[in-house]
Short mmCIF file of C-alpha atoms in Angstrom, two decimals:
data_model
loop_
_atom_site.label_atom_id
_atom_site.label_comp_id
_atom_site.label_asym_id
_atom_site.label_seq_id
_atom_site.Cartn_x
_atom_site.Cartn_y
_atom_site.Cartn_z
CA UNK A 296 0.00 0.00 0.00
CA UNK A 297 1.62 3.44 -0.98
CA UNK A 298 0.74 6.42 1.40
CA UNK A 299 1.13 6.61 5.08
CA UNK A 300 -0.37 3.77 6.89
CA UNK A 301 -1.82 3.76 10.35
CA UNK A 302 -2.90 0.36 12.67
CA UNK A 303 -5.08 0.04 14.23
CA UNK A 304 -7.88 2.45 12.90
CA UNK A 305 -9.89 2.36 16.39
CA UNK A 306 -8.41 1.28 19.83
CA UNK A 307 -10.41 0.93 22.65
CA UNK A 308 -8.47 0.60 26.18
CA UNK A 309 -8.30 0.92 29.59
CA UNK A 310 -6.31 3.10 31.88
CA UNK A 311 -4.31 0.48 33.05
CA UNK A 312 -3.53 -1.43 29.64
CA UNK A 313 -0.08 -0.72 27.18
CA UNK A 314 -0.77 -0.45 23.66
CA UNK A 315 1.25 0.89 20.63
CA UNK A 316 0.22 3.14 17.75
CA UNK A 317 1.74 1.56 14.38
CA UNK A 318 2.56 4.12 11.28
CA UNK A 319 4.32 3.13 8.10
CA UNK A 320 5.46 5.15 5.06
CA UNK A 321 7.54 3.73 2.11
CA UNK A 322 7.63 7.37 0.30
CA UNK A 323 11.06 7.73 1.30
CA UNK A 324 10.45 10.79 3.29
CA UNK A 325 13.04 11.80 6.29
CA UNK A 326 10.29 13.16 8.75
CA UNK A 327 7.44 11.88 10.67
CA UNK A 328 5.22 13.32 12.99
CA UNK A 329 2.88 12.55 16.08
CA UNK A 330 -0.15 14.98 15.81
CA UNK A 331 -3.30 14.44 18.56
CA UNK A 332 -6.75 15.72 16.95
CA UNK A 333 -8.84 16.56 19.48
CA UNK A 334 -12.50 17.91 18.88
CA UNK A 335 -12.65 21.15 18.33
CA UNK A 336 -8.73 22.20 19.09
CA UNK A 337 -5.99 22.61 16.89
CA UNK A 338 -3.86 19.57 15.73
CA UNK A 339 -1.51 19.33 18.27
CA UNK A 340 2.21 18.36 17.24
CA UNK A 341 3.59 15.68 19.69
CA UNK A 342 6.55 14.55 18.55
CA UNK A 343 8.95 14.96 15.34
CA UNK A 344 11.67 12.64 13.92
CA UNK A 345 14.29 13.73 11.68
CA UNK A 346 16.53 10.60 10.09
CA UNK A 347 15.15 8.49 12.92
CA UNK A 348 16.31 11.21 15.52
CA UNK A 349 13.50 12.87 17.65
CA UNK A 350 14.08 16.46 17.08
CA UNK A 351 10.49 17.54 18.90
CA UNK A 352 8.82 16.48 22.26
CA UNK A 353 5.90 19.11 22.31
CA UNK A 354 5.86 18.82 26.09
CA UNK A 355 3.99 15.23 26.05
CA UNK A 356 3.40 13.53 28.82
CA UNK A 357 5.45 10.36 29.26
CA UNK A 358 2.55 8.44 29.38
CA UNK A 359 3.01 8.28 25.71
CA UNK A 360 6.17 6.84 24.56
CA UNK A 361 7.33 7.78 20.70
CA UNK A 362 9.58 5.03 18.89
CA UNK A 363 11.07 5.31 15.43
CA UNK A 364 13.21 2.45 14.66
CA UNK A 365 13.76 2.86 10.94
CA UNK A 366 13.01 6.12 8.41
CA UNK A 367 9.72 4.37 7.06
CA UNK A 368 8.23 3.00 11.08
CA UNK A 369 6.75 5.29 13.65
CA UNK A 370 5.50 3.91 16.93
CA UNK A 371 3.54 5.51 19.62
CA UNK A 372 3.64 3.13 22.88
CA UNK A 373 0.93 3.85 25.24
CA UNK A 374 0.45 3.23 28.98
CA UNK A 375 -1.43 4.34 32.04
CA UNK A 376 -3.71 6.59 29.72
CA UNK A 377 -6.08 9.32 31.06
CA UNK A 378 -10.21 9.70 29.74
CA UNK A 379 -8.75 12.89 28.14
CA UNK A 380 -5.66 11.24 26.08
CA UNK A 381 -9.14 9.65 23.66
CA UNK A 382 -8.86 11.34 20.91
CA UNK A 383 -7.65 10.67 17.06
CA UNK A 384 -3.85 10.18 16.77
CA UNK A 385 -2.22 11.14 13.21
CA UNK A 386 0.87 10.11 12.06
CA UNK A 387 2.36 12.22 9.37
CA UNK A 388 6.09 12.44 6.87
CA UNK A 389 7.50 14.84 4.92
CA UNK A 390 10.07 14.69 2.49
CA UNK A 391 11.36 18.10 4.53
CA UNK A 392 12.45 19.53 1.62
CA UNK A 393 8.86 20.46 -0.07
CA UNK A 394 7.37 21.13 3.07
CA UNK A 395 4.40 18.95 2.50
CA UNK A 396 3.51 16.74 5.28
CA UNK A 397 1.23 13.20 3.89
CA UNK A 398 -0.91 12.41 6.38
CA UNK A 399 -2.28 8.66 7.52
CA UNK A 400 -5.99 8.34 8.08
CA UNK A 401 -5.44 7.95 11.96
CA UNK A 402 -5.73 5.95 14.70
CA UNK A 403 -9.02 6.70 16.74
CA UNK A 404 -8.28 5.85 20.49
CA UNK A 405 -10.91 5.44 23.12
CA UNK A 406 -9.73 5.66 26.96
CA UNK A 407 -12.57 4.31 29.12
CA UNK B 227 5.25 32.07 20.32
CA UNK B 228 3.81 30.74 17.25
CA UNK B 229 -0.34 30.35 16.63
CA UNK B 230 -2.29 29.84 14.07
CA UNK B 231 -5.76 31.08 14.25
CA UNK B 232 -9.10 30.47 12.34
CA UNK B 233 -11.89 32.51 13.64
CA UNK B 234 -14.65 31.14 11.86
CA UNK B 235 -15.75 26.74 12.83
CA UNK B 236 -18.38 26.77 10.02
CA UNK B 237 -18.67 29.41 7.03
CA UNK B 238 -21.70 28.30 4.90
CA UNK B 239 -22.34 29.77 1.12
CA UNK B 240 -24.20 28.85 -1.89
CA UNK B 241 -22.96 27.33 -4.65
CA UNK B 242 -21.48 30.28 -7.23
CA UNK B 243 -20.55 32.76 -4.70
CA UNK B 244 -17.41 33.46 -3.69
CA UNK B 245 -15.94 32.55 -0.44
CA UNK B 246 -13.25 33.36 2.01
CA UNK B 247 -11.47 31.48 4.91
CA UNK B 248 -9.67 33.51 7.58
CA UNK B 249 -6.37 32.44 8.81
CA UNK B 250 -3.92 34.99 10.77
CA UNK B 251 -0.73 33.68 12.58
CA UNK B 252 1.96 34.57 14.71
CA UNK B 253 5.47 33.67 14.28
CA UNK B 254 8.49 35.16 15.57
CA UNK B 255 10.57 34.18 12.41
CA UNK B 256 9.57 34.13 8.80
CA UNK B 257 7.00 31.62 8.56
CA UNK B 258 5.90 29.40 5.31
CA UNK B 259 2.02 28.97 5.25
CA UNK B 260 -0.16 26.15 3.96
CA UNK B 261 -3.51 25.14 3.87
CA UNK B 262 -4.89 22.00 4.08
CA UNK B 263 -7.86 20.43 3.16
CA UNK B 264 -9.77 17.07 4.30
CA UNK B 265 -12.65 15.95 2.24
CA UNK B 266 -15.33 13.69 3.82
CA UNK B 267 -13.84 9.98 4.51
CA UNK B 268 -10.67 11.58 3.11
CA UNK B 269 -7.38 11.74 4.89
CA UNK B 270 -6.02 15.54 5.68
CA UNK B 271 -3.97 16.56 2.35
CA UNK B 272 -2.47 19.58 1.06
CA UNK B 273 -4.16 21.90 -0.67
CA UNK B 274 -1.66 24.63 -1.38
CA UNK B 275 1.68 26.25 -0.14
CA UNK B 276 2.51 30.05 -0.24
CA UNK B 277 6.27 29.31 -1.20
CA UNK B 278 4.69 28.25 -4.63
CA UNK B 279 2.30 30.93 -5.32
CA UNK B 280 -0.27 28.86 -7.31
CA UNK B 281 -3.52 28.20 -7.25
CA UNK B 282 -5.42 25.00 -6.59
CA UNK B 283 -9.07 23.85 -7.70
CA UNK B 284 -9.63 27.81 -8.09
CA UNK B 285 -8.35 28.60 -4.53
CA UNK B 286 -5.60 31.19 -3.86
CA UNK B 287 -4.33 32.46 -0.81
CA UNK B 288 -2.02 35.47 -0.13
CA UNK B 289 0.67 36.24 2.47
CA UNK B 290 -0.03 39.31 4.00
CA UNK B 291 3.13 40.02 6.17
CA UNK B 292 1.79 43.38 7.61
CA UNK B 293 -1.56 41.50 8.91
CA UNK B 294 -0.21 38.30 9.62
CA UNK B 295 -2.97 37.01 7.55
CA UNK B 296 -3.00 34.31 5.12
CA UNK B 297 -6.90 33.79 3.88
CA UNK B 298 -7.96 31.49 1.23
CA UNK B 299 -9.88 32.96 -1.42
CA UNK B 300 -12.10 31.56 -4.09
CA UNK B 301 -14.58 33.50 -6.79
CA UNK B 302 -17.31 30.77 -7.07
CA UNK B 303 -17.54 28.10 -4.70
CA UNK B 304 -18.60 24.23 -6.11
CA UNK B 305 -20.41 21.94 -3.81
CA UNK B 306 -17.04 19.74 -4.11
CA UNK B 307 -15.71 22.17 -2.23
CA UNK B 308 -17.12 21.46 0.85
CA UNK B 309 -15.00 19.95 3.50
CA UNK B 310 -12.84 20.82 6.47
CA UNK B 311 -9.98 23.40 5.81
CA UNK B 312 -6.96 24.01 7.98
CA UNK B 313 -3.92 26.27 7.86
CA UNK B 314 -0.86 25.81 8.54
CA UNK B 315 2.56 27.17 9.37
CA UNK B 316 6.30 26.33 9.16
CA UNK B 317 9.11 27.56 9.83
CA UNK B 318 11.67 27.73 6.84
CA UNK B 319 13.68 24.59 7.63
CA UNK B 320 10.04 22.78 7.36
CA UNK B 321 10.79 20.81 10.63
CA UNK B 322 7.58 21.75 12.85
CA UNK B 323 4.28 22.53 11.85
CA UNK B 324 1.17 24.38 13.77
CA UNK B 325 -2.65 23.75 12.58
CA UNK B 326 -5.18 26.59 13.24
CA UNK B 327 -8.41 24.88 14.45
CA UNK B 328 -9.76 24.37 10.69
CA UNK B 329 -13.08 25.69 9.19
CA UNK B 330 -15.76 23.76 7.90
CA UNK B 331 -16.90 25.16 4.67
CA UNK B 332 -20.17 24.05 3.62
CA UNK B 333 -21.06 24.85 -0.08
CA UNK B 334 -25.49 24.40 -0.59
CA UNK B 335 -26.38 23.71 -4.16
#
């Protein structure tokens, strides 16, 4: 599948469960981001890897855990979550130089 | 610190009139600006970049440095053109970017 990819599409947990985020891109791009979409606010940028280096920690909490082990694999670990962390979780790249960020279709995550 | 802002959550006009979407930032360096666009059961995409100057599906926006405004303009809306629209700004090395809230533009036949 071309495009950024995003697993699962809807996660349901509880407060006291781990569970990861998956995002894959085989565009070749250098970047990828962690966005939260919340309803109502402003994308919010969570985390940013350059070349598999984290370059951005947007104040997170360390609840969530970011892992990039390769250019084309993004992974956000989660644990201990809060009713407030539900919300839809984006994964985006960027080939840096154009400036365009491709965006997956998200990962909608439910906290009960 | 940098913020994007989008005043308007829903901006509704009929089809063949002309529409604008407000967008006004501030950035302490010299930002690049983008909007993007997400179509129903679509995934968030660009729609257009200021550092190319062009225009997209009829839509142009324009830097305005003295404002800090960068609103996206169209003559005569479509009905396709209804969806969510958010902008967007960079700084020049492209490494971090900031949403505004996005607009929902709703386009009635």
């Amino acid at each position: 599948e071309t495009g950024v990819t995003q697993t699962p599409r809807h996660l349901v947990m509880g407060m006291t469960n781990k569970k990861s985020l998956k995002c894959e891109q085989h565009l070749g791009h250098n970047a990828m981001y962690w966005y939260k979409q919340s309803a109502k606010k402003p994308l919010e940028l969570m985390f940013v890897y350059n070349f598999k280096e984290q370059t951005e920690n947007n104040s997170v909490p360390s609840r969530f855990s970011p892992e990039c082990p390769n250019s084309s694999h993004l992974f956000l670990h989660l644990h201990t979550l809060q009713p407030e962390d539900s919300a839809l979780y984006l994964c985006a790249s960027s080939p840096l130089a154009t400036g365009e960020l491709f965006f997956g279709e998200g990962s909608r995550l439910t906290v009960l | 610190a940098q913020r994007v802002t989008q005043p308007e959550k829903l901006l509704s006009v009929f089809k063949g009139a002309p529409v604008e979407l407000k967008c006004n930032y501030s950035y302490s360096g010299s930002p690049e600006l983008f909007w993007y666009v997400q179509y129903s059961r679509q995934r968030l995409q660009l729609l257009l970049r200021h550092i190319s100057r062009e225009s997209i599906k009829g839509f142009t926006a324009d830097l305005n440095k003295g404002e800090t405004s960068f609103h996206l303009k169209k003559p005569f809306a479509q009905e396709e053109d209804s969806a969510m629209y958010y902008c967007a700004l960079s700084g020049s090395n492209f490494n971090k970017f900031y949403f505004g809230s996005g607009t929902k533009l709703n386009v009635k036949p």
